[in-house]
Coordinates of C-alpha atoms and ligand atoms in Angstrom, one line a residue:
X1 CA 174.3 157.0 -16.8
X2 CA 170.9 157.2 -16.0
X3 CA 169.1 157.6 -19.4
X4 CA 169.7 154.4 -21.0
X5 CA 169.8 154.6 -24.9
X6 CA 165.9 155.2 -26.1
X7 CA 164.5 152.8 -23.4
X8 CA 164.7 155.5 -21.2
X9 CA 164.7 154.9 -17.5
X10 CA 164.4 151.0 -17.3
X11 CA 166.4 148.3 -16.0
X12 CA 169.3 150.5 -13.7
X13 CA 166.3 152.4 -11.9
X14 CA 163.9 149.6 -11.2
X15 CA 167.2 147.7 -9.6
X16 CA 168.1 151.1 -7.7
X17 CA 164.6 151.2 -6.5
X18 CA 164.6 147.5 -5.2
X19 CA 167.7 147.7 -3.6
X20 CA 166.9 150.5 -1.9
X21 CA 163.6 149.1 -0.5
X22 CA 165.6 146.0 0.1
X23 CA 167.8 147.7 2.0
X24 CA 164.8 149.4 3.9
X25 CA 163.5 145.6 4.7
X26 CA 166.4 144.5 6.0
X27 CA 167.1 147.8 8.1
X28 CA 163.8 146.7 10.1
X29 CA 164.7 142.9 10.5
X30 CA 167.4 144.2 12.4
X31 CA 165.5 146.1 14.9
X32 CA 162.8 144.1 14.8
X33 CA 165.4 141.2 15.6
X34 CA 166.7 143.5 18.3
X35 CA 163.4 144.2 20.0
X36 CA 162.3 140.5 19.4
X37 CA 165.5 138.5 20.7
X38 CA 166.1 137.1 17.7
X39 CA 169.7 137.2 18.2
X40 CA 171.5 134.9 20.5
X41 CA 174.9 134.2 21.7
X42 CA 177.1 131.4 20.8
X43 CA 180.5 130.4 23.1
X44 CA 183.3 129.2 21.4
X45 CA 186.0 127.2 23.8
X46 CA 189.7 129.0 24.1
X47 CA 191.9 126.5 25.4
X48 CA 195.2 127.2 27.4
X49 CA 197.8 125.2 25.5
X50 CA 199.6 123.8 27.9
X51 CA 196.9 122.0 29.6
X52 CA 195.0 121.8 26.7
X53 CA 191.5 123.0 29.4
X54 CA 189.1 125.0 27.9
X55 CA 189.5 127.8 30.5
X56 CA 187.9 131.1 28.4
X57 CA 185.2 131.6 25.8
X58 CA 184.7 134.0 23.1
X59 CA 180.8 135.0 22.6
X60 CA 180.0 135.7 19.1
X61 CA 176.3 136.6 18.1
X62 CA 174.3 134.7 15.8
X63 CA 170.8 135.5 14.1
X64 CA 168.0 133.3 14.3
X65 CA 165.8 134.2 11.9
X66 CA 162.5 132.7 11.7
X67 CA 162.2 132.1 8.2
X68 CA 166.4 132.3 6.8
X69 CA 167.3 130.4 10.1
X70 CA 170.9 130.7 11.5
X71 CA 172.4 134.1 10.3
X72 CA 176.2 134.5 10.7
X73 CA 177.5 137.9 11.9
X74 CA 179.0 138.8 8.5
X75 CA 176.1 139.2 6.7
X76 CA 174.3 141.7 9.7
X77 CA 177.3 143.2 11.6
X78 CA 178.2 145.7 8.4
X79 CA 174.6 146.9 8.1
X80 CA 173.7 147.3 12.3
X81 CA 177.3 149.2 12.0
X82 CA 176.2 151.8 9.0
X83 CA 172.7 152.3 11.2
X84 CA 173.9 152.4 14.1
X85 CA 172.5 149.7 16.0
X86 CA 175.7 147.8 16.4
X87 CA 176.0 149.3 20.1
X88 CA 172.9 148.1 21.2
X89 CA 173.4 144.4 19.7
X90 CA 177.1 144.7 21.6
X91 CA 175.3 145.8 24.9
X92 CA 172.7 143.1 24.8
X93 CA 176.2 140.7 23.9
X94 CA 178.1 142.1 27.2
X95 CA 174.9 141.5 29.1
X96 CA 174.5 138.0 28.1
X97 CA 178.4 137.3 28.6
X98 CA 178.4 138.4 32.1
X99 CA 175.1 136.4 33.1
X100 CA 177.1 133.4 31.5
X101 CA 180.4 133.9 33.0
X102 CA 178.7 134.2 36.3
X103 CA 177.2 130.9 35.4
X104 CA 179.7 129.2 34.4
X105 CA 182.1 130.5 37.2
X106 CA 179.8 129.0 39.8
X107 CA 179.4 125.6 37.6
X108 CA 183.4 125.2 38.4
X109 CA 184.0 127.1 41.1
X110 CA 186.6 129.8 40.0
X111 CA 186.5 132.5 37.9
X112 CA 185.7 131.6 34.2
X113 CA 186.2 134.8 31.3
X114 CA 184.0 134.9 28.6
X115 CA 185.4 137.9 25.7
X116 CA 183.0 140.0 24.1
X117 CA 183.4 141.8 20.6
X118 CA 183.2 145.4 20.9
X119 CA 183.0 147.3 17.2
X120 CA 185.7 150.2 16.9
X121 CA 182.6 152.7 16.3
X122 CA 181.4 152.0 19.8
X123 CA 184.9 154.1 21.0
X124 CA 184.2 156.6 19.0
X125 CA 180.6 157.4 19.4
X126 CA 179.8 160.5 21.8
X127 CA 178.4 158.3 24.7
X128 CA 179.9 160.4 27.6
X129 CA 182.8 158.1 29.5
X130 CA 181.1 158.5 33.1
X131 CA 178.1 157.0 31.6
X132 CA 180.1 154.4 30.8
X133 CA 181.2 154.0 34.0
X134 CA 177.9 153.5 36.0
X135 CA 177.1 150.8 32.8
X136 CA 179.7 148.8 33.7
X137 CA 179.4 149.4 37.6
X138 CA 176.0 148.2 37.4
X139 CA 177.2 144.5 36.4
X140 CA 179.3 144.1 39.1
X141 CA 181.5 142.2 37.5
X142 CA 184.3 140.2 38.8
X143 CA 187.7 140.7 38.1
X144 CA 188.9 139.6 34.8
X145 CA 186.2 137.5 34.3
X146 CA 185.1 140.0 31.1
X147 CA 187.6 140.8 27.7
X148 CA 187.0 142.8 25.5
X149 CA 188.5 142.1 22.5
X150 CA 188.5 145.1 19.9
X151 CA 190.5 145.6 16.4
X152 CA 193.1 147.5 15.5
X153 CA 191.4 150.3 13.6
X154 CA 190.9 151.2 17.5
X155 CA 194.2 152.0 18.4
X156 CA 194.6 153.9 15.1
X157 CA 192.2 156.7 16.3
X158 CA 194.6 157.3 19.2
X159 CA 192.4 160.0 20.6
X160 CA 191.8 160.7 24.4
X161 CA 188.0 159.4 24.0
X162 CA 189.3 156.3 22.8
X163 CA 192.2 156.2 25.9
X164 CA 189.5 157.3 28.3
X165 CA 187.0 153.8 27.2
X166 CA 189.6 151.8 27.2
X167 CA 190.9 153.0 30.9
X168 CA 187.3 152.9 32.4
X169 CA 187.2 149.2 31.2
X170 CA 190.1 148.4 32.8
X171 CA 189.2 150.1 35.9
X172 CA 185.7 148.4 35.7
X173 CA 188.1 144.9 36.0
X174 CA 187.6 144.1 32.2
X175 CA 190.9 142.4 30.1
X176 CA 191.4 143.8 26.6
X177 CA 192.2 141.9 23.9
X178 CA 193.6 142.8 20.2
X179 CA 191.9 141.0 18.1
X180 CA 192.9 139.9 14.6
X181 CA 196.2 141.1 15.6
X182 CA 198.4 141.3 12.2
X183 CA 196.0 142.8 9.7
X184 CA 195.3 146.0 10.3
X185 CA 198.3 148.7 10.8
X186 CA 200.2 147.4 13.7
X187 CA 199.7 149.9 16.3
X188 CA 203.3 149.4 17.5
X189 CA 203.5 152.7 19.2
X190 CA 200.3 152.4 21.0
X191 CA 200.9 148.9 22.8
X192 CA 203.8 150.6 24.3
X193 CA 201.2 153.5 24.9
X194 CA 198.5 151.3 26.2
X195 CA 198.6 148.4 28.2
X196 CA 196.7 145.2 27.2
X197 CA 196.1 142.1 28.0
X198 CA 196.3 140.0 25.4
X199 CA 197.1 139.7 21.3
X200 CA 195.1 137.4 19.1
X201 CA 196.9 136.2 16.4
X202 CA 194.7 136.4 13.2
X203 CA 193.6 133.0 11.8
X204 CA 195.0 133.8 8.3
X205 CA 198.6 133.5 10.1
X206 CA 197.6 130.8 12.0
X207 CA 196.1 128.6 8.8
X208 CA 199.1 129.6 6.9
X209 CA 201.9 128.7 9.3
X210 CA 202.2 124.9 8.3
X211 CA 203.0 125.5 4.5
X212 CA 204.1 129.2 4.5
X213 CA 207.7 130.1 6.6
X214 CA 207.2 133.6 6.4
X215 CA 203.5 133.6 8.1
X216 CA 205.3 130.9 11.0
X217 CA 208.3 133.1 11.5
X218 CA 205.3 136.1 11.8
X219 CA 203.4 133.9 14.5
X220 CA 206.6 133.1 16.1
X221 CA 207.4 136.7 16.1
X222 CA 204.3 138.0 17.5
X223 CA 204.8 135.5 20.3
X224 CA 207.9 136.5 21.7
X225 CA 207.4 140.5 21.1
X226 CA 203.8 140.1 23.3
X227 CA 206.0 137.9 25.9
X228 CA 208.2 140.7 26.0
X229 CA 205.9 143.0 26.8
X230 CA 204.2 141.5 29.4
X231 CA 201.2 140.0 27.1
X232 CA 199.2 136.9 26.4
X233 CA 199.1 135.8 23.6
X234 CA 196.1 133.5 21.8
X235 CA 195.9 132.3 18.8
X236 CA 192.4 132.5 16.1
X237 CA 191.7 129.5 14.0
X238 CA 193.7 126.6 14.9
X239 CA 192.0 123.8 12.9
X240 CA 195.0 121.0 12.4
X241 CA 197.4 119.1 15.1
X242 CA 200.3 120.5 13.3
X243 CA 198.7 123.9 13.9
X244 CA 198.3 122.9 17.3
X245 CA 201.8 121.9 17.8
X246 CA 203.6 124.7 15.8
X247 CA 202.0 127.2 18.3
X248 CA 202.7 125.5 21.5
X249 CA 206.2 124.5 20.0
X250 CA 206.4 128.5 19.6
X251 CA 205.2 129.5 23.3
X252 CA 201.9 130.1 22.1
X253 CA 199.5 130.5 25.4
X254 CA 195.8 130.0 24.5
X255 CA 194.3 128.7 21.3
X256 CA 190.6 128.8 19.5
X257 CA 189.4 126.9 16.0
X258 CA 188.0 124.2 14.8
X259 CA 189.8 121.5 16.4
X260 CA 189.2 122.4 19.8
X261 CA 185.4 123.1 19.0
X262 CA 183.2 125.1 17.1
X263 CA 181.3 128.0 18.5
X264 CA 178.4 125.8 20.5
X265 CA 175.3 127.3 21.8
X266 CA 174.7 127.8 25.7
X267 CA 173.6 124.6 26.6
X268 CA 176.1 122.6 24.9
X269 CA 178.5 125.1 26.0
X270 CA 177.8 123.7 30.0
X271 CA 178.4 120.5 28.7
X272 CA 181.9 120.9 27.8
X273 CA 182.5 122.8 30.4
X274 CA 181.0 119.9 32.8
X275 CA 183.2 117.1 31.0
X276 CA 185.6 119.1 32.8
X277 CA 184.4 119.2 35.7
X278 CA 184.2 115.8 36.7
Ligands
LIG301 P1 186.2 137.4 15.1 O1 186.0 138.2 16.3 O2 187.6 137.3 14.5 O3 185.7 135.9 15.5 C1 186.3 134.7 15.1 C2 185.6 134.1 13.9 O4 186.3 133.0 13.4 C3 184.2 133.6 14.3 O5 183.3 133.8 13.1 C4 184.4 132.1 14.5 O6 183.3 131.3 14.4 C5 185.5 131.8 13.4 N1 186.3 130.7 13.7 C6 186.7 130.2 14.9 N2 187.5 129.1 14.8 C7 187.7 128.9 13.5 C8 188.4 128.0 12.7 O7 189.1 127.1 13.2 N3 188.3 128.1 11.4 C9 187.6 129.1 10.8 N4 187.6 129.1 9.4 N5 186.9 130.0 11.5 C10 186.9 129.9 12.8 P2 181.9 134.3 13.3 O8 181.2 133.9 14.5 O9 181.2 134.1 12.0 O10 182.1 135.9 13.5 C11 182.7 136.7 12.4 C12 183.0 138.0 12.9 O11 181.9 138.8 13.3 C13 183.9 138.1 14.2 O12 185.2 137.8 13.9 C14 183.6 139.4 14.7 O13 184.4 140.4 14.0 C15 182.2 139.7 14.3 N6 181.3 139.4 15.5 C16 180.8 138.3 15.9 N7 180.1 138.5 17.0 C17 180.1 139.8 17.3 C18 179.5 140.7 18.3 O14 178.8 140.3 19.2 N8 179.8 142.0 18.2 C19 180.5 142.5 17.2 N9 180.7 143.9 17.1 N10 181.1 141.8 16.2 C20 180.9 140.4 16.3
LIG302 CA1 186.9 138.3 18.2
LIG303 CA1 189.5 137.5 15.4
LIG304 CA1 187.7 138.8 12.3

């Protein structure tokens, strides 16, 4: 395909050769990012839904670039995950999510949990598990005040590496999460392998659950299979009252979307958190 009909090499090459040193660019934004602290760490509330308190917090990065402004994960997490530097954004993440739950735990006076993204190649990468171990033990964390939420494709790669991680988070005190719970390939036979904490019921369930029976009876389903098994179970991308209500009609224990809040930076994170409070 590459020699074009008597132009020769024209249009398809030039566009190969700017993408590719497009691509270059772009590959040292993100480190330069990295070393820069560009990136910074929003908190979005996750509310129990029986009290309807914010009582957790899911950090999710965010980009600020100096000239494109507020970059949203989806644009950057793909690439940092193809060079590799996913790891280290997810490291300077944890770091940031303990300082703030330590903050914020002292602000109301009992342990607050903030969850933390982890990217399924960070199980799978050759980092030896006792190196893992003094990590974590240097945070001194406090129990369950960190979760780490992580995907499905996880579980899939049911290998001892991946069991070992896992283990040496819960032994550090971390909660684990399954996150977007319902759209990858339901790792049935590893939650009765593997203990965790909590399901999070993908937003695409969630949004549907009002107009669609099949994606309520799914939810509802979810709900009492976790219940069963000792789990918690909180629900992604609640956005209406009637999604509100359909989950806590259903036993639903935690929820997170638009209707509760947005994700909020730091400082206006406190502020919730202080309405609270008082
Ligand atoms: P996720 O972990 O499933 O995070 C939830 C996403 O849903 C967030 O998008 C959040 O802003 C959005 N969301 C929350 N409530 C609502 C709602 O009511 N309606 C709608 N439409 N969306 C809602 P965000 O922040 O753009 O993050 C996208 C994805 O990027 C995350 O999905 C996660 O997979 C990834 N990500 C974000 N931060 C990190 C990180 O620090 N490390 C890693 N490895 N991945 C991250
Ligand atoms: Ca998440
Ligand atoms: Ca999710
Ligand atoms: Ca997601």
């Amino acid at each position: 395909a590459k020699k074009a009909g008597g132009g020769g090499f024209c249009f398809f090459d030039t566009r190969m050769r700017d993408s590719a040193s497009t691509r270059l660019k772009e590959i040292e934004m993100l480190r330069h990012a990295l070393r820069e602290n560009q990136f910074v760490a929003y908190y979005q509330p996750i509310v129990n839904l029986s009290t309807e308190q914010i009582v957790k917090a899911e950090a999710l990065v965010r980009w600020h670039h100096p000239q494109r402004g507020l970059v949203m994960p989806d644009e950057f997490i793909g690439l940092a995950e193809e060079i590799g530097l996913i790891s280290e954004i997810d490291d300077w993440m944890f770091g940031e999510a303990v300082l703030c739950s330590k903050k914020f735990s002292a602000l109301i006076d009992a342990p607050f949990q903030i969850s933390v993204n982890k990217s399924a190649l960070d199980f799978t990468n050759k980092v030896p598990t006792k190196n893992l171990a003094i990590y974590l033990a240097s945070f001194k964390l406090d129990k369950g005040t960190i979760c780490v939420e992580i995907t499905e494709s996880v579980l899939l790669n049911d290998s001892s590496i991946v069991i070992d991680k896992l283990a040496e988070l819960q032994k550090a005190g971390i909660q684990l999460a399954i996150d977007d719970f319902g759209t990858g390939y339901a790792s049935m036979s590893f939650l009765n392998k593997f203990k965790v904490d909590y399901l999070k019921i993908d937003r695409s369930f969630v949004q549907d659950m009002a107009a669609n029976k099949d994606s309520r009876i799914f939810a509802e389903t979810i709900i009492v299979m976790a219940h069963k098994l000792g789990l918690k179970v909180i629900a992604e991308g609640v956005e209406t009252v009637g999604q509100r209500d359909l989950l806590k009609a259903a036993g639903c224990d935690y929820a997170q979307g638009y209707f509760f809040s947005r994700p909020v930076p730091l400082e206006n994170f406190e502020r919730l958190l202080q309405i609270i409070k008082t």
